[in-house]
Amino acid sequence: MNTDSDYLIRSESIRIHTEEDFAGMRKAGRVAADCLDMLIPHVVPGVKTSDLDDLAREFIMDHGGLPACLYYRGYQNTVCISPNHIVCHGIPSEKTLREGDIVNIDVTAIIDGWHGDTSRMYEVGDVAPRSRRLVDITYESIRLGLEQIKPGNTFGDIAHAIQVFAESQRCSVVRDFCGHGVGKIFHDNPNVLHFGRAGTGPVLQKGMFFTVEPMINLGKPDVKVLNDGWTAVTRDKTLSAQCEHSVGVTDTGVEIFTASVTGQFRPQPAK
Ligand code: MF3
Ligand code: CO
Ligand code: CO
């Protein structure tokens, strides 16, 4: 049986952070965002994805950080690189990117124990209109989700805004992966869904830290994980896109810890 006090205990399991904690996340988010900025000119036709991984690892170490994904649950790399029909957790390898690919790069930097987790879509050279359209829809869906973040709204409000927009564009929202609480712990409570009903789920409170990271498909939402245990792909092999920010709830709205200081959260293709 659930009583009101059970509910309070459970809702309290979403950590509430202090001003000092915001300062910690600001630093970690900045290094992660700067890392994705740094990669922009390197995401070109012919680049090996393992070379991008090396650049990201060196960048994070040079900035006093640790790559959170390296050795996380046996993962052997700094970033996840997920082109085209790969939904998430693509493993860097000797494979090269090709003109026309759209590719997500997801990085998490640890600075002083705080985790800055962010990802973006990069266009490799010239991409087809339907690929660009999917990337546009994905950025618009995260923008609409983030717009819902303020004390008193709920996690369901974020989810609903993302889902309604993506589906209005005849795209689908991946159900099998979600955002998460973030901070000193990489993947903390709560699960941050990208689909659901407005007004449902925990109420947002000042000091909550979490990620919003919708994965949007041109086709059906179904995914499968390949035999490597990581790579998630669309079952129907249609294109998938994702972008991610780490955020904190403020008095009046949201602070985006992983904003690009150069304004390149959505990078233009490198020449
Ligand atoms: N950065 C991913 C996220 O957004 C997690 C990747 S875990 C890894 O939560 F081990 F695959 F790197
Ligand atoms: Co994340
Ligand atoms: Co991430």
Coordinates of N, CA and C in Angstrom, one line a residue, residues 4 24 31 42 55 65 74 101 121 133 166 171 176 193 196 201 232 238 242 247:
D4 N 0.6 8.6 1.6 CA 1.2 9.9 1.2 C 2.7 10.1 1.5
G24 N 29.7 23.4 -9.7 CA 30.4 22.2 -10.2 C 29.9 21.8 -11.5
V31 N 33.2 21.9 -20.1 CA 34.3 21.0 -20.7 C 33.6 20.1 -21.7
H42 N 36.6 18.4 -37.3 CA 37.1 17.1 -37.6 C 36.1 16.1 -38.1
L55 N 40.6 12.3 -30.0 CA 40.6 13.7 -29.8 C 39.8 14.1 -28.6
G65 N 39.9 16.8 -16.8 CA 38.8 15.9 -16.6 C 39.0 14.5 -16.8
G74 N 32.2 -1.6 -18.6 CA 33.0 -2.3 -19.6 C 33.1 -1.6 -20.9
D101 N 26.4 11.4 -44.3 CA 26.0 10.8 -43.0 C 25.5 11.9 -42.1
M121 N 24.1 16.4 -33.1 CA 24.2 15.9 -34.4 C 25.1 16.7 -35.3
R133 N 16.1 17.3 -42.3 CA 14.8 17.5 -41.7 C 14.7 16.8 -40.4
A166 N 7.4 15.7 -32.2 CA 8.0 14.7 -33.1 C 6.9 14.0 -33.8
C171 N 7.3 11.7 -37.2 CA 8.5 10.9 -36.7 C 8.1 10.2 -35.4
D176 N 13.0 3.0 -25.6 CA 13.8 2.1 -24.9 C 15.0 2.7 -24.2
L193 N 11.8 10.4 -19.2 CA 11.2 9.8 -20.5 C 11.0 11.0 -21.5
G196 N 5.0 10.8 -23.1 CA 4.2 10.6 -22.0 C 3.1 11.7 -21.9
G201 N 4.1 12.3 -13.6 CA 5.5 12.2 -13.1 C 5.8 13.2 -12.0
A232 N 22.8 0.3 -30.4 CA 21.4 0.3 -30.6 C 21.0 0.8 -32.0
T238 N 15.6 2.7 -40.4 CA 15.4 4.2 -40.8 C 16.3 5.0 -40.0
Q242 N 19.6 12.3 -32.4 CA 19.5 12.6 -30.9 C 20.3 13.8 -30.6
V247 N 21.0 19.6 -17.5 CA 20.4 20.9 -17.0 C 20.1 20.9 -15.5

